[in-house]
CSV table of C-alpha atoms and ligand atoms in Angstrom, one decimal:
chain,number,residue,atom,x,y,z
R,138,MET,CA,-0.1,0.5,-0.2
R,139,SER,CA,1.0,3.2,-0.7
R,140,GLY,CA,0.5,6.3,2.1
R,141,ASP,CA,0.8,9.0,-0.9
R,142,GLY,CA,-2.1,7.3,-3.6
R,143,ALA,CA,0.5,8.3,-6.1
R,144,PHE,CA,3.1,5.7,-7.7
R,145,ASN,CA,3.6,2.2,-7.9
R,146,GLY,CA,7.2,3.3,-6.3
R,147,PHE,CA,8.5,6.1,-6.8
R,148,THR,CA,7.8,8.9,-5.4
R,149,GLY,CA,9.2,11.7,-2.7
R,150,TYR,CA,11.7,13.4,-4.3
R,151,GLY,CA,12.3,16.0,-6.6
R,152,LYS,CA,13.1,15.9,-10.7
R,153,ALA,CA,16.7,15.7,-11.5
R,154,GLY,CA,17.0,18.0,-14.3
R,155,ARG,CA,14.3,20.5,-13.6
R,156,GLY,CA,14.6,24.4,-14.1
R,157,ALA,CA,17.8,24.0,-15.6
R,158,LEU,CA,18.4,24.7,-18.7
R,159,ARG,CA,17.4,28.4,-19.1
R,160,HIS,CA,20.1,29.6,-16.8
R,161,LEU,CA,22.5,27.6,-19.0
R,162,GLU,CA,21.2,29.1,-21.6
R,163,ASP,CA,22.1,32.3,-20.8
R,164,ASP,CA,25.8,31.9,-19.9
R,165,SER,CA,28.5,32.9,-21.8
R,166,GLU,CA,30.2,29.7,-22.1
R,167,TYR,CA,27.2,28.1,-24.1
R,168,ARG,CA,26.4,30.9,-26.3
R,169,GLY,CA,26.0,29.5,-29.1
R,170,ALA,CA,25.4,25.8,-28.3
R,171,PRO,CA,21.8,25.5,-27.3
R,172,VAL,CA,21.5,22.3,-25.0
R,173,PRO,CA,20.2,19.1,-27.2
R,174,PHE,CA,17.9,18.5,-25.1
R,175,GLY,CA,14.6,19.2,-24.3
R,176,GLN,CA,13.2,20.2,-20.8
R,177,LYS,CA,10.2,17.4,-20.4
R,178,GLU,CA,12.7,14.9,-22.0
R,179,LEU,CA,15.3,15.9,-18.7
R,180,ASP,CA,11.9,16.6,-16.2
R,181,GLU,CA,11.1,12.8,-16.9
R,182,LEU,CA,15.2,12.0,-15.2
R,183,THR,CA,14.1,11.1,-12.2
R,184,ALA,CA,16.7,11.1,-8.6
R,185,LEU,CA,17.0,8.3,-8.7
R,186,ASP,CA,18.8,8.4,-13.4
R,187,ALA,CA,20.3,10.3,-11.3
R,188,ARG,CA,22.2,9.1,-8.1
R,189,TRP,CA,22.8,5.3,-7.0
R,190,ALA,CA,22.0,5.4,-3.7
R,191,TRP,CA,18.4,5.3,-2.3
R,192,VAL,CA,15.8,5.4,1.2
R,193,GLU,CA,12.9,2.9,0.9
R,194,VAL,CA,10.2,2.9,3.1
R,195,ASP,CA,7.5,0.2,3.3
R,196,GLN,CA,4.4,2.1,4.4
R,197,SER,CA,2.5,-1.5,5.0
R,198,ALA,CA,4.8,-1.7,8.1
R,199,ILE,CA,3.7,1.9,8.7
R,200,ARG,CA,0.2,0.1,8.8
R,201,ASP,CA,1.1,-2.9,10.7
R,202,ASN,CA,3.3,-1.1,13.3
R,203,THR,CA,-0.1,1.3,14.0
R,204,ILE,CA,-1.7,-1.5,14.1
R,205,ALA,CA,0.4,-3.4,16.2
R,206,ALA,CA,0.3,0.3,18.9
R,207,ARG,CA,-3.7,-0.1,19.0
R,208,LYS,CA,-3.9,-3.6,20.3
R,209,ALA,CA,-1.3,-1.9,22.8
R,210,ILE,CA,-3.7,0.1,24.4
R,211,ARG,CA,-7.5,-0.1,24.9
R,212,PRO,CA,-9.8,0.6,22.2
R,213,GLY,CA,-11.4,3.7,23.4
R,214,THR,CA,-7.3,5.5,24.2
R,215,ARG,CA,-6.5,7.9,20.8
R,216,LEU,CA,-3.4,6.7,19.4
R,217,MET,CA,-1.1,9.7,18.3
R,218,ALA,CA,1.7,9.3,15.8
R,219,VAL,CA,4.8,11.2,15.9
R,220,VAL,CA,6.7,12.0,12.7
R,221,LYS,CA,8.9,14.6,13.9
R,222,ALA,CA,11.7,15.3,12.0
R,223,ASP,CA,10.1,14.4,8.5
R,224,ALA,CA,9.0,11.3,10.3
R,225,TYR,CA,11.7,10.3,11.6
R,226,GLY,CA,13.8,10.6,8.1
R,227,HIS,CA,11.3,7.9,7.1
R,228,GLY,CA,8.4,10.6,5.4
R,229,ALA,CA,6.4,13.2,7.2
R,230,ILE,CA,3.6,13.0,4.5
R,231,ALA,CA,3.1,9.3,3.6
R,232,CYS,CA,3.7,7.8,7.1
R,233,SER,CA,1.1,10.3,8.4
R,234,ARG,CA,-1.7,9.1,5.9
R,235,THR,CA,-0.4,5.8,6.1
R,236,ALA,CA,-1.0,6.4,10.6
R,237,LEU,CA,-4.6,8.1,10.2
R,238,ALA,CA,-5.5,5.2,7.9
R,239,SER,CA,-4.3,2.4,10.0
R,240,GLY,CA,-6.4,3.6,13.2
R,241,ALA,CA,-4.1,6.7,14.8
R,242,ASP,CA,-6.3,9.5,15.9
R,243,TYR,CA,-3.7,12.5,15.9
R,244,LEU,CA,0.2,14.0,14.9
R,245,GLY,CA,2.6,15.1,16.7
R,246,VAL,CA,5.8,17.5,15.5
R,247,ALA,CA,8.3,19.2,17.2
R,248,THR,CA,8.2,21.7,15.1
R,249,VAL,CA,5.5,25.2,13.4
R,250,GLN,CA,7.1,24.1,10.1
R,251,GLU,CA,6.6,20.3,10.1
R,252,ALA,CA,3.0,21.3,11.2
R,253,VAL,CA,2.1,23.2,8.1
R,254,GLU,CA,3.9,21.2,5.8
R,255,LEU,CA,1.7,18.6,6.8
R,256,ARG,CA,-1.8,20.8,6.6
R,257,ASN,CA,-0.6,22.1,2.7
R,258,ALA,CA,-0.5,17.9,2.0
R,259,GLY,CA,-3.8,18.2,3.0
R,260,ILE,CA,-3.8,16.4,6.6
R,261,THR,CA,-6.7,17.6,8.0
R,262,ALA,CA,-5.8,15.3,11.6
R,263,PRO,CA,-5.3,17.2,14.5
R,264,ILE,CA,-1.7,18.2,15.1
R,265,ALA,CA,-0.5,18.7,18.2
R,266,LEU,CA,3.1,20.4,18.5
R,267,LEU,CA,4.9,19.1,21.4
R,268,ALA,CA,6.8,22.2,22.3
R,269,GLU,CA,6.0,25.7,23.2
R,270,PRO,CA,7.0,28.1,19.3
R,271,PRO,CA,7.9,31.5,19.5
R,272,ALA,CA,5.1,33.9,20.4
R,273,SER,CA,6.0,35.8,16.3
R,274,SER,CA,4.8,31.6,15.2
R,275,VAL,CA,0.8,32.6,16.6
R,276,PRO,CA,-0.9,33.1,13.5
R,277,LEU,CA,0.4,30.1,12.0
R,278,LEU,CA,-0.3,27.5,15.0
R,279,LEU,CA,-4.3,29.6,14.3
R,280,ALA,CA,-3.9,29.7,10.3
R,281,TYR,CA,-3.4,26.4,9.9
R,282,ARG,CA,-5.0,24.8,13.6
R,283,ILE,CA,-2.0,23.6,15.2
R,284,GLU,CA,-2.5,22.7,19.0
R,285,PRO,CA,1.3,23.6,20.6
R,286,ALA,CA,2.5,22.9,24.2
R,287,VAL,CA,2.5,25.4,27.1
R,288,TYR,CA,4.3,26.0,29.7
R,289,SER,CA,5.1,29.9,29.6
R,290,PRO,CA,2.4,32.4,31.0
R,291,GLU,CA,3.5,35.0,28.8
R,292,PHE,CA,3.2,32.8,25.3
R,293,ALA,CA,-0.4,31.8,26.2
R,294,LEU,CA,-1.3,34.9,27.3
R,295,ALA,CA,0.2,36.4,23.6
R,296,TYR,CA,-1.8,33.4,21.9
R,297,ALA,CA,-5.0,34.0,23.4
R,298,GLU,CA,-4.9,37.8,22.8
R,299,THR,CA,-4.3,36.6,18.9
R,300,ALA,CA,-7.4,34.6,19.0
R,301,ASP,CA,-9.5,36.2,20.4
R,302,ALA,CA,-8.3,39.5,17.9
R,303,HIS,CA,-9.5,37.1,15.9
R,304,ASN,CA,-12.5,35.0,17.6
R,305,MET,CA,-11.3,32.3,17.7
R,306,LYS,CA,-9.7,29.8,20.0
R,307,ALA,CA,-6.2,29.2,20.8
R,308,PRO,CA,-6.3,25.0,21.7
R,309,TYR,CA,-3.5,23.3,23.8
R,310,HIS,CA,-1.5,20.8,25.7
R,311,LEU,CA,-0.2,22.1,28.9
R,312,ALA,CA,3.3,20.9,29.7
R,313,VAL,CA,4.0,19.4,33.2
R,314,ASN,CA,7.2,18.9,34.4
R,315,THR,CA,7.0,15.7,36.1
R,316,GLY,CA,10.6,15.5,36.2
R,317,MET,CA,13.0,15.4,33.0
R,318,ASN,CA,13.1,18.4,33.9
R,319,ARG,CA,13.2,19.9,29.4
R,320,ILE,CA,10.1,22.0,29.6
R,321,GLY,CA,6.7,21.7,31.0
R,322,VAL,CA,5.3,24.1,34.6
R,323,ARG,CA,6.4,22.1,37.4
R,324,ALA,CA,3.8,19.4,38.6
R,325,GLU,CA,3.2,21.0,41.7
R,326,ASP,CA,2.0,24.6,40.6
R,327,VAL,CA,-0.3,23.2,37.3
R,328,VAL,CA,-2.9,24.8,39.4
R,329,GLU,CA,-1.4,28.5,40.0
R,330,PHE,CA,-0.3,28.7,36.6
R,331,GLU,CA,-3.8,27.5,35.4
R,332,ARG,CA,-5.0,30.5,37.4
R,333,GLN,CA,-2.8,32.2,35.9
R,334,VAL,CA,-3.9,32.0,32.2
R,335,ASP,CA,-7.5,30.7,32.9
R,336,PHE,CA,-9.4,33.8,33.0
R,337,HIS,CA,-8.4,34.2,28.8
R,338,ARG,CA,-11.7,33.1,27.2
R,339,ALA,CA,-9.9,32.2,24.2
R,340,LEU,CA,-8.0,29.5,25.8
R,341,VAL,CA,-9.0,26.3,25.5
R,342,GLN,CA,-7.1,23.4,27.6
R,343,VAL,CA,-7.7,20.2,24.6
R,344,GLY,CA,-4.6,18.4,26.6
R,345,THR,CA,-2.4,17.8,29.4
R,346,PHE,CA,0.5,15.8,29.0
R,347,THR,CA,4.3,14.8,30.1
R,348,HIS,CA,7.2,12.6,28.7
R,349,PHE,CA,9.0,10.1,31.3
R,350,ALA,CA,12.8,10.7,30.7
R,351,THR,CA,13.6,6.9,31.9
R,352,ALA,CA,10.8,4.2,30.4
R,353,ASP,CA,13.5,2.7,28.3
R,354,CYS,CA,15.3,2.2,31.0
R,355,PRO,CA,16.1,-1.0,33.1
R,356,GLU,CA,15.7,0.6,37.0
R,357,SER,CA,11.9,1.8,37.2
R,358,LEU,CA,12.0,3.7,40.3
R,359,ASP,CA,12.8,7.8,38.3
R,360,PHE,CA,9.5,6.5,36.1
R,361,GLU,CA,7.9,5.8,39.3
R,362,ILE,CA,8.3,9.3,40.5
R,363,GLN,CA,7.2,10.6,37.1
R,364,LEU,CA,4.2,8.8,36.4
R,365,HIS,CA,3.0,10.2,40.4
R,366,ARG,CA,3.9,13.1,40.0
R,367,PHE,CA,1.5,13.6,37.2
R,368,ASN,CA,-1.3,11.2,38.3
R,369,GLU,CA,-0.5,13.9,41.6
R,370,ALA,CA,-1.0,17.0,39.4
R,371,LEU,CA,-4.3,15.6,37.4
R,372,SER,CA,-6.0,15.4,41.0
R,373,ALA,CA,-5.0,18.9,41.7
R,374,LEU,CA,-6.1,20.1,38.5
R,375,ARG,CA,-9.3,18.2,38.7
R,376,SER,CA,-9.7,19.2,42.5
R,377,ALA,CA,-9.5,23.0,41.5
R,378,GLY,CA,-11.8,22.5,38.7
R,379,ILE,CA,-10.1,22.2,35.5
R,380,ASP,CA,-10.6,19.6,33.1
R,381,PRO,CA,-7.3,18.2,31.7
R,382,GLY,CA,-8.8,17.3,28.3
R,383,ILE,CA,-7.5,14.6,26.6
R,384,VAL,CA,-4.4,13.7,29.0
R,385,HIS,CA,-1.3,11.4,27.6
R,386,ALA,CA,2.0,10.2,28.8
R,387,ALA,CA,2.9,7.4,27.2
R,388,ASN,CA,6.1,7.5,24.4
R,389,SER,CA,7.2,4.1,22.8
R,390,ALA,CA,8.3,2.9,25.4
R,391,SER,CA,5.9,3.1,27.9
R,392,ILE,CA,2.8,2.2,25.4
R,393,PHE,CA,4.6,-1.5,25.5
R,394,ARG,CA,5.8,-1.5,29.6
R,395,TYR,CA,2.9,-0.3,31.4
R,396,PRO,CA,-0.3,-0.1,30.1
R,397,GLN,CA,-1.1,2.4,33.6
R,398,THR,CA,0.0,5.5,31.7
R,399,HIS,CA,-1.9,4.7,28.5
R,400,PHE,CA,-4.7,7.3,29.8
R,401,ASP,CA,-6.6,9.1,26.5
R,402,MET,CA,-4.0,8.9,24.3
R,403,VAL,CA,-0.6,8.0,24.0
R,404,ARG,CA,2.8,8.6,21.8
R,405,LEU,CA,3.9,6.5,19.5
R,406,GLY,CA,7.3,7.4,17.8
R,407,ILE,CA,10.1,4.9,17.4
R,408,SER,CA,8.3,2.1,16.9
R,409,LEU,CA,5.7,3.1,14.6
R,410,TYR,CA,8.9,3.0,12.1
R,411,GLY,CA,9.6,-0.4,13.8
R,412,PHE,CA,12.1,-0.3,17.3
R,413,PRO,CA,11.0,-2.1,20.1
R,414,ALA,CA,12.5,1.1,22.0
R,415,CYS,CA,14.3,-0.8,24.5
R,416,LYS,CA,14.6,-5.2,25.3
R,417,GLU,CA,12.7,-5.1,28.5
R,418,VAL,CA,9.7,-4.8,25.4
R,419,ARG,CA,11.2,-7.0,22.2
R,420,ASP,CA,8.4,-10.0,22.9
R,421,ALA,CA,5.6,-7.4,23.9
R,422,ALA,CA,4.0,-7.4,20.1
R,423,VAL,CA,5.4,-7.8,16.7
R,424,LEU,CA,7.2,-4.7,14.6
R,425,ARG,CA,8.9,-4.9,11.2
R,426,PRO,CA,11.2,-1.8,10.1
R,427,ALA,CA,10.0,0.7,7.5
R,428,MET,CA,13.3,2.0,6.2
R,429,SER,CA,16.1,0.3,3.7
R,430,VAL,CA,19.1,1.9,2.0
R,431,TYR,CA,20.0,0.2,-1.1
R,432,ALA,CA,22.7,1.2,-3.5
R,433,ARG,CA,24.2,0.1,-6.8
R,434,ILE,CA,27.8,-1.0,-7.2
R,435,THR,CA,29.8,1.6,-9.1
R,436,ALA,CA,33.3,0.2,-9.5
R,437,VAL,CA,34.6,-2.5,-9.3
R,438,LYS,CA,38.4,-3.8,-9.0
R,439,ASN,CA,41.1,-6.5,-8.0
R,440,VAL,CA,43.1,-4.7,-5.2
R,441,PRO,CA,46.6,-7.0,-5.1
R,442,VAL,CA,47.7,-8.1,-1.7
R,443,GLY,CA,49.0,-5.1,0.6
R,444,GLU,CA,47.4,-2.5,-1.3
R,445,GLY,CA,45.6,0.1,1.0
R,446,VAL,CA,41.7,1.2,-0.5
R,447,SER,CA,40.2,4.0,1.2
R,448,TYR,CA,41.7,8.0,3.6
R,449,GLY,CA,43.8,6.1,5.8
R,450,MET,CA,44.7,3.4,4.0
R,451,ASN,CA,44.2,1.8,7.3
R,452,TYR,CA,42.9,-1.1,5.7
R,453,ARG,CA,44.4,-3.1,3.3
R,454,SER,CA,44.0,-6.3,0.8
R,455,PRO,CA,44.4,-9.6,1.7
R,456,GLY,CA,44.5,-10.3,-2.3
R,457,SER,CA,41.7,-12.8,-3.3
R,458,VAL,CA,39.0,-10.2,-2.4
R,459,LYS,CA,36.8,-7.9,-4.7
R,460,ILE,CA,36.7,-4.3,-3.4
R,461,CYS,CA,33.2,-2.2,-5.0
R,462,THR,CA,32.5,1.6,-4.0
R,463,VAL,CA,29.3,2.2,-3.5
R,464,PRO,CA,28.0,5.8,-4.1
R,465,LEU,CA,27.6,7.3,-0.4
R,466,GLY,CA,28.5,8.2,2.1
R,467,TYR,CA,28.8,9.7,5.8
R,468,ALA,CA,27.1,13.4,4.2
R,469,ASP,CA,24.3,10.6,3.6
R,470,GLY,CA,24.3,9.3,7.7
R,471,LEU,CA,26.9,5.9,6.8
R,472,ARG,CA,28.5,7.4,10.3
R,473,ARG,CA,32.6,7.5,9.5
R,474,GLY,CA,32.1,5.8,13.0
R,475,LEU,CA,31.0,2.5,10.9
R,476,SER,CA,33.8,2.8,9.2
R,477,GLY,CA,34.8,-1.1,9.0
R,478,ARG,CA,32.5,-2.4,11.9
R,479,CYS,CA,29.8,-2.7,9.5
R,480,SER,CA,28.9,-5.2,5.9
R,481,PHE,CA,26.4,-4.8,3.6
R,482,VAL,CA,24.3,-7.4,1.9
R,483,LEU,CA,25.3,-8.6,-1.9
R,484,ASP,CA,22.9,-11.4,-3.5
R,485,GLY,CA,22.6,-12.2,-0.1
R,486,GLN,CA,25.7,-13.0,1.5
R,487,TYR,CA,27.2,-10.5,3.4
R,488,CYS,CA,30.0,-8.5,2.5
R,489,PRO,CA,32.1,-5.9,5.4
R,490,GLN,CA,32.3,-2.5,4.3
R,491,VAL,CA,36.5,-1.6,5.0
R,492,GLY,CA,38.4,1.3,4.6
R,493,ASN,CA,37.1,4.4,6.2
R,494,ILE,CA,33.8,5.4,5.0
R,495,CYS,CA,34.2,8.5,2.9
R,496,MET,CA,31.6,11.7,2.7
R,497,ASP,CA,29.7,10.5,-0.4
R,498,GLN,CA,31.5,6.7,-1.2
R,499,CYS,CA,32.2,4.2,0.3
R,500,MET,CA,33.9,0.4,-0.3
R,501,PHE,CA,32.9,-3.3,0.8
R,502,GLU,CA,35.5,-6.6,-0.3
R,503,VAL,CA,33.7,-9.6,-1.7
R,504,ASP,CA,35.9,-12.5,-0.9
R,505,MET,CA,36.7,-14.7,-4.2
R,506,ARG,CA,37.8,-17.9,-2.4
R,507,SER,CA,35.5,-20.6,-3.1
R,508,ARG,CA,34.1,-21.8,-0.4
R,509,PRO,CA,32.2,-24.7,0.3
R,510,GLY,CA,28.9,-24.5,0.3
R,511,VAL,CA,28.7,-20.6,-0.2
R,512,ALA,CA,28.2,-20.0,-3.7
R,513,ARG,CA,31.0,-17.7,-5.4
R,514,LEU,CA,29.6,-14.1,-5.9
R,515,ASP,CA,30.5,-12.6,-8.6
R,516,PRO,CA,30.0,-8.5,-8.9
R,517,GLN,CA,29.1,-6.0,-11.7
R,518,VAL,CA,28.8,-2.1,-12.7
R,519,GLY,CA,24.7,-1.2,-11.5
R,520,ASP,CA,24.3,-4.4,-9.2
R,521,LYS,CA,22.1,-3.4,-5.9
R,522,VAL,CA,23.4,-3.4,-2.5
R,523,VAL,CA,22.0,-3.9,0.4
R,524,ILE,CA,23.4,-0.9,2.9
R,525,VAL,CA,20.0,-1.7,5.7
R,526,GLY,CA,17.2,-4.1,5.2
R,527,ARG,CA,17.1,-7.5,4.4
R,528,SER,CA,18.2,-9.4,1.2
R,529,GLY,CA,17.2,-13.7,1.7
R,530,ASP,CA,17.9,-14.7,5.1
R,531,ALA,CA,20.7,-11.9,5.4
R,532,VAL,CA,19.0,-8.7,7.2
R,533,VAL,CA,21.3,-5.7,8.1
R,534,THR,CA,19.4,-3.7,10.8
R,535,ILE,CA,19.4,0.5,12.2
R,536,SER,CA,19.5,-1.2,15.7
R,537,GLU,CA,22.6,-3.1,15.1
R,538,MET,CA,24.2,0.3,13.7
R,539,ALA,CA,23.1,2.0,16.2
R,540,HIS,CA,24.4,-0.1,18.8
R,541,ALA,CA,28.2,-0.3,16.8
R,542,LEU,CA,28.3,3.6,17.2
R,543,GLY,CA,27.1,3.5,21.3
R,544,THR,CA,23.9,5.4,20.1
R,545,ILE,CA,20.1,5.2,19.2
R,546,GLU,CA,18.3,3.9,16.3
R,547,HIS,CA,16.4,7.1,16.2
R,548,GLU,CA,19.8,8.7,15.1
R,549,VAL,CA,20.9,6.5,12.9
R,550,ALA,CA,17.4,6.7,11.1
R,551,ILE,CA,16.7,10.4,11.0
R,552,GLY,CA,20.2,9.7,10.2
R,553,PHE,CA,19.8,8.8,6.3
R,554,SER,CA,19.7,12.5,5.1
R,555,HIS,CA,17.4,13.8,2.4
R,556,ARG,CA,20.2,13.7,-0.5
R,557,MET,CA,19.2,10.6,-0.8
R,558,PRO,CA,15.4,10.0,-2.5
R,559,ARG,CA,12.9,8.6,-0.5
R,560,VAL,CA,10.8,5.6,-2.0
R,561,GLN,CA,7.9,5.2,-0.5
R,562,VAL,CA,6.6,1.1,-1.6
I,714,PLP,C1,9.4,12.4,20.1
I,714,PLP,C2,8.5,12.2,21.7
I,714,PLP,C3,7.8,11.5,21.5
I,714,PLP,C4,8.0,9.9,20.7
I,714,PLP,O1,8.8,8.8,21.6
I,714,PLP,P1,9.6,7.3,20.9
I,714,PLP,O2,9.9,8.0,22.3
I,714,PLP,O3,9.7,7.5,19.8
I,714,PLP,O4,8.4,7.2,21.0
I,714,PLP,C5,6.8,11.3,22.6
I,714,PLP,N1,6.3,12.6,23.1
I,714,PLP,C6,6.4,12.8,23.1
I,714,PLP,C7,7.3,14.1,23.9
I,714,PLP,C8,8.2,13.5,22.1
I,714,PLP,O5,8.7,14.7,22.2
């Protein structure tokens, strides 16, 4: 299935050649030598014609992961798909459409621009902005119906006054700081905060939320303290006659680990894209990674024994290997720290990446010795190589890359940059 409605295959990238011709024809160096291709012909070439490295996003995995999260919560609980940072690098528009069509009710973003992009794509679902933006963005919030997090009286009043001046309401989600100390009104101060702003008739508290710092950590004491403070803040609001609206707290880890955090809505981020948030929830649901990264071989050579490969030459050819080059590097998000520490897959076989990963290219090794029971590979320019994903029984995961780098999947997935075309399948 596809989130974008169009295509059987490719979308989500610009055309390769659009707009270049007029400029070249004006350039003195080209005067008298008209470009021998029509603009239409050039426009029909895609980013994949121009580049042999791309990111593929499987929208059926986004759908299945949405359904898996729905199964983990009660039927009446709302599900927010967190699609910030271009859906963790997966393509926010396509993933939002798929998640909404598969049981999500709300979208969550980190910036005003991210929300505007979704609205411009025709998405009408409620969008929560999980941070308080600058007051100068208020016209955008109101025009595009974006529900911001609120935790400062100055912002709340600026928001309310602009809304009121246009006969509009100013819906918001009260952010409660229960211990992470990132954003939010301190839990013990929520009633006082509401008293400061609540008089304003335009403000509408559509939600109240907090965020857990340690839902994915093995020990749970800090988590328990945050949850306790959140419950206290909710009771205090209710005792003061203030309706907290839609109450939400759970991120991916707590969706699958702590059902007592589900309240009225949960916020599904990393697990929407197919990753368990921590080892404690590895068996809680079957999730499917949606992102694959592919490249095609651009060069194949025999490198004599002892010769080096790539910057620094800290890899030396053992002979009886072919060294293949693929056109992606750390500028595309294949982090340099993975140099010599990851493998790619060619024709179902693991091939070690060798030599330092360069900015735009890197190399891998194909063993050319005959080995019993292993088919001998014959790499050719143009062959498709799996950088992340599956080929036959061989699979390379973002999780193992994150582990090798000492980081989390979020950072690795988001890192696969927009210099690579995104293909939604
Ligand atoms: C990013 C974010 C989420 C999603 O977290 P995951 O761990 O990726 O599920 C949820 N809530 C808030 C406030 C966030 O900033």
